[in-house]
PDB file of C-alpha atoms in Angstrom:
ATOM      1  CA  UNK A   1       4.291  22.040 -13.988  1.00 37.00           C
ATOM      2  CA  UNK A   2       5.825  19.447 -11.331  1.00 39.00           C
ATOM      3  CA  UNK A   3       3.909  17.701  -9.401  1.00 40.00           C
ATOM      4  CA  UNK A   4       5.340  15.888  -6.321  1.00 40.00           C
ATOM      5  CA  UNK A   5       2.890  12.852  -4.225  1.00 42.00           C
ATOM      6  CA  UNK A   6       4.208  11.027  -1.352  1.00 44.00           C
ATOM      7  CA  UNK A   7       2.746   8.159  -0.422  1.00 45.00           C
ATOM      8  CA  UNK A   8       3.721   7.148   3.033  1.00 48.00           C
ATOM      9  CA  UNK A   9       1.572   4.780   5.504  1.00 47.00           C
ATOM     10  CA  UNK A  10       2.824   5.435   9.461  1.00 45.00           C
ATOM     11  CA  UNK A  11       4.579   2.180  11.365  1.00 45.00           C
ATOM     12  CA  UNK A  12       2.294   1.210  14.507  1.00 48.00           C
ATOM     13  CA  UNK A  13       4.317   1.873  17.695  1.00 46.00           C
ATOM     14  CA  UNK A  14       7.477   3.122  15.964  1.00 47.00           C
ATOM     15  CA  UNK A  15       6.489   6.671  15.168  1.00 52.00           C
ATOM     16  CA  UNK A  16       8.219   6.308  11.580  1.00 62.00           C
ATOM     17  CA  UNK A  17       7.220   6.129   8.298  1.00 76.00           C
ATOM     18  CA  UNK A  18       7.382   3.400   5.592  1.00 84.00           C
ATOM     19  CA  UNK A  19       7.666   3.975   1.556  1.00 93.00           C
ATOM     20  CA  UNK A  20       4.448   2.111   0.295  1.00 97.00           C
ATOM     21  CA  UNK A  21       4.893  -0.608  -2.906  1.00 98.00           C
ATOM     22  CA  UNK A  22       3.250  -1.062  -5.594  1.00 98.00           C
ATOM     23  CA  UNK A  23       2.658  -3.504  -8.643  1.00 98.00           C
ATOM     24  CA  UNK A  24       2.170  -2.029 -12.635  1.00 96.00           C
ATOM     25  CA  UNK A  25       1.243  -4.628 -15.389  1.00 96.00           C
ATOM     26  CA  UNK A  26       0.709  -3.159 -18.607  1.00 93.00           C
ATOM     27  CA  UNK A  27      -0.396  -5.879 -20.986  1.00 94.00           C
ATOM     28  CA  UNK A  28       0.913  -5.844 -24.460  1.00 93.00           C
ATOM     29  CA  UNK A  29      -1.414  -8.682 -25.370  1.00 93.00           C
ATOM     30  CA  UNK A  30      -3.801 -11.166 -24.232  1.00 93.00           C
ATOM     31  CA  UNK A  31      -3.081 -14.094 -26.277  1.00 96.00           C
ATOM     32  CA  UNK A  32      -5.338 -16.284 -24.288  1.00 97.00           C
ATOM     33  CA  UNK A  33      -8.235 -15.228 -22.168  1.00 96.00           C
ATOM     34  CA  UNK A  34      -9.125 -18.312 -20.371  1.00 98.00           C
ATOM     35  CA  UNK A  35      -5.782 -18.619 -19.045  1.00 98.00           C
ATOM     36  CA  UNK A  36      -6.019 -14.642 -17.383  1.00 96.00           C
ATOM     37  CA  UNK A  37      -9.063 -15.683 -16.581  1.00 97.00           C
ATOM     38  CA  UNK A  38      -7.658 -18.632 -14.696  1.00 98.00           C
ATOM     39  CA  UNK A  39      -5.001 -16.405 -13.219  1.00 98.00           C
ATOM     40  CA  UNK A  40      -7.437 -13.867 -12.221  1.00 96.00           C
ATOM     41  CA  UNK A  41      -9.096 -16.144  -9.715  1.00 97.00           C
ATOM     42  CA  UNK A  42      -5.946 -17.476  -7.975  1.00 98.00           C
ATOM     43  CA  UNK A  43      -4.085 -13.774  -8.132  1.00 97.00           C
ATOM     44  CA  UNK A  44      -7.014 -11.707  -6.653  1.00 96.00           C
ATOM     45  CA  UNK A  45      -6.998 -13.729  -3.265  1.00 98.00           C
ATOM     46  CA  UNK A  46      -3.018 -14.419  -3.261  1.00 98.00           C
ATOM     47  CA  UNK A  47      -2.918 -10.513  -3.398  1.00 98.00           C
ATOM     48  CA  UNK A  48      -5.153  -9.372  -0.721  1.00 98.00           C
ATOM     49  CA  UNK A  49      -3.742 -12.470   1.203  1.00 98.00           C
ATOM     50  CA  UNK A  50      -0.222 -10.664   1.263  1.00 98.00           C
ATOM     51  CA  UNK A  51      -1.893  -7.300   1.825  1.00 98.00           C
ATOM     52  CA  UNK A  52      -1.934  -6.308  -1.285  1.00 98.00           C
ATOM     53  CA  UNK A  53      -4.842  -3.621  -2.583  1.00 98.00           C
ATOM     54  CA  UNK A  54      -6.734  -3.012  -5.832  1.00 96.00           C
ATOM     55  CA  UNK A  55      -5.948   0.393  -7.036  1.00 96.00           C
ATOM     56  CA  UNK A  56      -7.238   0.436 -10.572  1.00 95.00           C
ATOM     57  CA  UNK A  57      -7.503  -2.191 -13.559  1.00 92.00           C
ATOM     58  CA  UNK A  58      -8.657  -1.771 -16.484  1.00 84.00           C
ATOM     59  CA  UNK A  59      -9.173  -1.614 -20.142  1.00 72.00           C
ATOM     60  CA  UNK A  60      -9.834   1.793 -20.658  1.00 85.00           C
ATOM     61  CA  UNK A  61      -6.424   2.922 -20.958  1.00 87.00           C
ATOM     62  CA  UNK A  62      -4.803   6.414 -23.210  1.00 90.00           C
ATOM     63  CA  UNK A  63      -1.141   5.427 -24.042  1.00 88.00           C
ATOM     64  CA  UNK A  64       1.281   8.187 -24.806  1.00 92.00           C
ATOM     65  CA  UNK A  65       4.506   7.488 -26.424  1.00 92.00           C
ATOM     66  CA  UNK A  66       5.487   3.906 -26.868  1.00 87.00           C
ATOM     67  CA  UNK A  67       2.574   2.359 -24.383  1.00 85.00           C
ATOM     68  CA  UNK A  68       0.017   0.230 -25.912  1.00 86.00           C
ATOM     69  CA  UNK A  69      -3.713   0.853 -24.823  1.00 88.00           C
ATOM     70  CA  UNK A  70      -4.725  -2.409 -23.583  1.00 88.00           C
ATOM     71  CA  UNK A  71      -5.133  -3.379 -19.916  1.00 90.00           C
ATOM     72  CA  UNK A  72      -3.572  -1.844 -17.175  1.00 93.00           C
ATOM     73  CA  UNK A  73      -3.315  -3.284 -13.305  1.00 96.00           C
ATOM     74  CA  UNK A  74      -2.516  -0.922 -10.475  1.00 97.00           C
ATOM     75  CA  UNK A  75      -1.837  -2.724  -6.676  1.00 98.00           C
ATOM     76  CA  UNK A  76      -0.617  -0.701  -3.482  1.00 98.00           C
ATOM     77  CA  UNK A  77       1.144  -2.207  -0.412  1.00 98.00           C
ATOM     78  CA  UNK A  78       2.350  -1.180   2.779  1.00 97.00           C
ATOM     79  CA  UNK A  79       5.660  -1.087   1.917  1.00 97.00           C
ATOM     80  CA  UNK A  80       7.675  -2.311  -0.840  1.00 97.00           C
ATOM     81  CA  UNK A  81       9.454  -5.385   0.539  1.00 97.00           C
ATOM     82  CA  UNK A  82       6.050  -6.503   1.098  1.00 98.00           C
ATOM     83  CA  UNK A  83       5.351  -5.721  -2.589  1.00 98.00           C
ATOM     84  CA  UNK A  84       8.241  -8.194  -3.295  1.00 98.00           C
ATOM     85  CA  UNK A  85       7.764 -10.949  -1.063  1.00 98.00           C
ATOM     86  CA  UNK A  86       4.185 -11.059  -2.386  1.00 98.00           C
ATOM     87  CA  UNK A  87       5.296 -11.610  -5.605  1.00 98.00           C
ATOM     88  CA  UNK A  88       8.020 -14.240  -4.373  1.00 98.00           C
ATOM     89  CA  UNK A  89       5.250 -15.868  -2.656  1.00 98.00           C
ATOM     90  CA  UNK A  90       3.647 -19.573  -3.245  1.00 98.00           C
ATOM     91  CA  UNK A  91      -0.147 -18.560  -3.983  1.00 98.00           C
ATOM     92  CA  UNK A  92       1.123 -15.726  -6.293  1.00 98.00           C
ATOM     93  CA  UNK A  93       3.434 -18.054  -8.068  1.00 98.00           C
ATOM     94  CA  UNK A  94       0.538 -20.715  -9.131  1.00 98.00           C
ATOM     95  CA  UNK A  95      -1.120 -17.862 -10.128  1.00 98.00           C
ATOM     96  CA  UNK A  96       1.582 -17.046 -12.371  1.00 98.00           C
ATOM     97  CA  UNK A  97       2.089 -20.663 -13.575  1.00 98.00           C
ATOM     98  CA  UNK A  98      -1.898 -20.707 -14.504  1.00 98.00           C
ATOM     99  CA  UNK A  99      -1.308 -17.725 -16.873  1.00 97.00           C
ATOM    100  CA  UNK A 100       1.954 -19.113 -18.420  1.00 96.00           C
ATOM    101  CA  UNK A 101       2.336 -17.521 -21.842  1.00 96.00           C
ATOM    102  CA  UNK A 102      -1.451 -16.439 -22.062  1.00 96.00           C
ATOM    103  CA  UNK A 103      -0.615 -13.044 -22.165  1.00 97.00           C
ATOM    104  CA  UNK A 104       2.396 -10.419 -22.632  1.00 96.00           C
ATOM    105  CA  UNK A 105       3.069  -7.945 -20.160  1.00 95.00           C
ATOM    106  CA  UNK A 106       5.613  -5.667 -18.204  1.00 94.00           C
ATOM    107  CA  UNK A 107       5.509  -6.300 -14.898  1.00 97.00           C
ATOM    108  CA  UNK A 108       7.441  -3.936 -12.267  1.00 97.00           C
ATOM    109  CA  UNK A 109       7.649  -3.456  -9.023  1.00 98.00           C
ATOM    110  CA  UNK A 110       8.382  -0.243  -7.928  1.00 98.00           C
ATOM    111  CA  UNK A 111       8.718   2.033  -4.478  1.00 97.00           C
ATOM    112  CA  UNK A 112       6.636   5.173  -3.792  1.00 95.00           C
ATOM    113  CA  UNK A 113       8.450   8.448  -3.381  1.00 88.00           C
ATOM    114  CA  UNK A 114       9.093   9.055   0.019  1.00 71.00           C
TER     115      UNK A 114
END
């Protein structure tokens, strides 16, 4: 079976259509929990301050093939060169300097179909 989704958000006064962005951490390990913790409260608000939104996180994660089940983070945004320039900005880079080498994890950004 093939299953197509397009996620596409509409452009106030233009009448087009932007590709939305999105952030996927998969975490390999969590080597130290106080420093995600740490993270956690300085990436949460640098997120939603560059429009960034929640999707899923989690734990409870089935990994097929070479994925590791540990804990998964799913974040939407309007468009993907918002996606980047959130992750290129200031608050999102002390969060990243707060969680260092606590943990191991592949981080992408990628662009929804459109």
């Amino acid at each position: 079976m093939l299953l197509s989704i397009k996620f596409r958000t509409s452009i106030p006064n233009t009448g087009g259509t932007v590709v939305k962005g999105y952030w996927v951490s998969a975490y390999r390990t969590i080597a130290d929990p106080e420093k995600l913790a740490a993270y956690n409260k300085l990436a949460g608000p640098a997120v939603e301050a560059a429009g960034g939104r929640l999707l899923a996180r989690g734990s409870r994660v089935v990994a097929h093939d070479a994925g590791i089940a540990e804990r998964t983070v799913l974040i939407e945004f309007d468009s993907f060169e918002q996606a980047v320039a959130a992750h290129a900005g200031a608050a999102y880079q002390e969060a990243l300097a707060a969680l260092a080498d606590g943990v191991e994890r592949d981080f992408r950004i990628i662009e929804g179909l459109g």
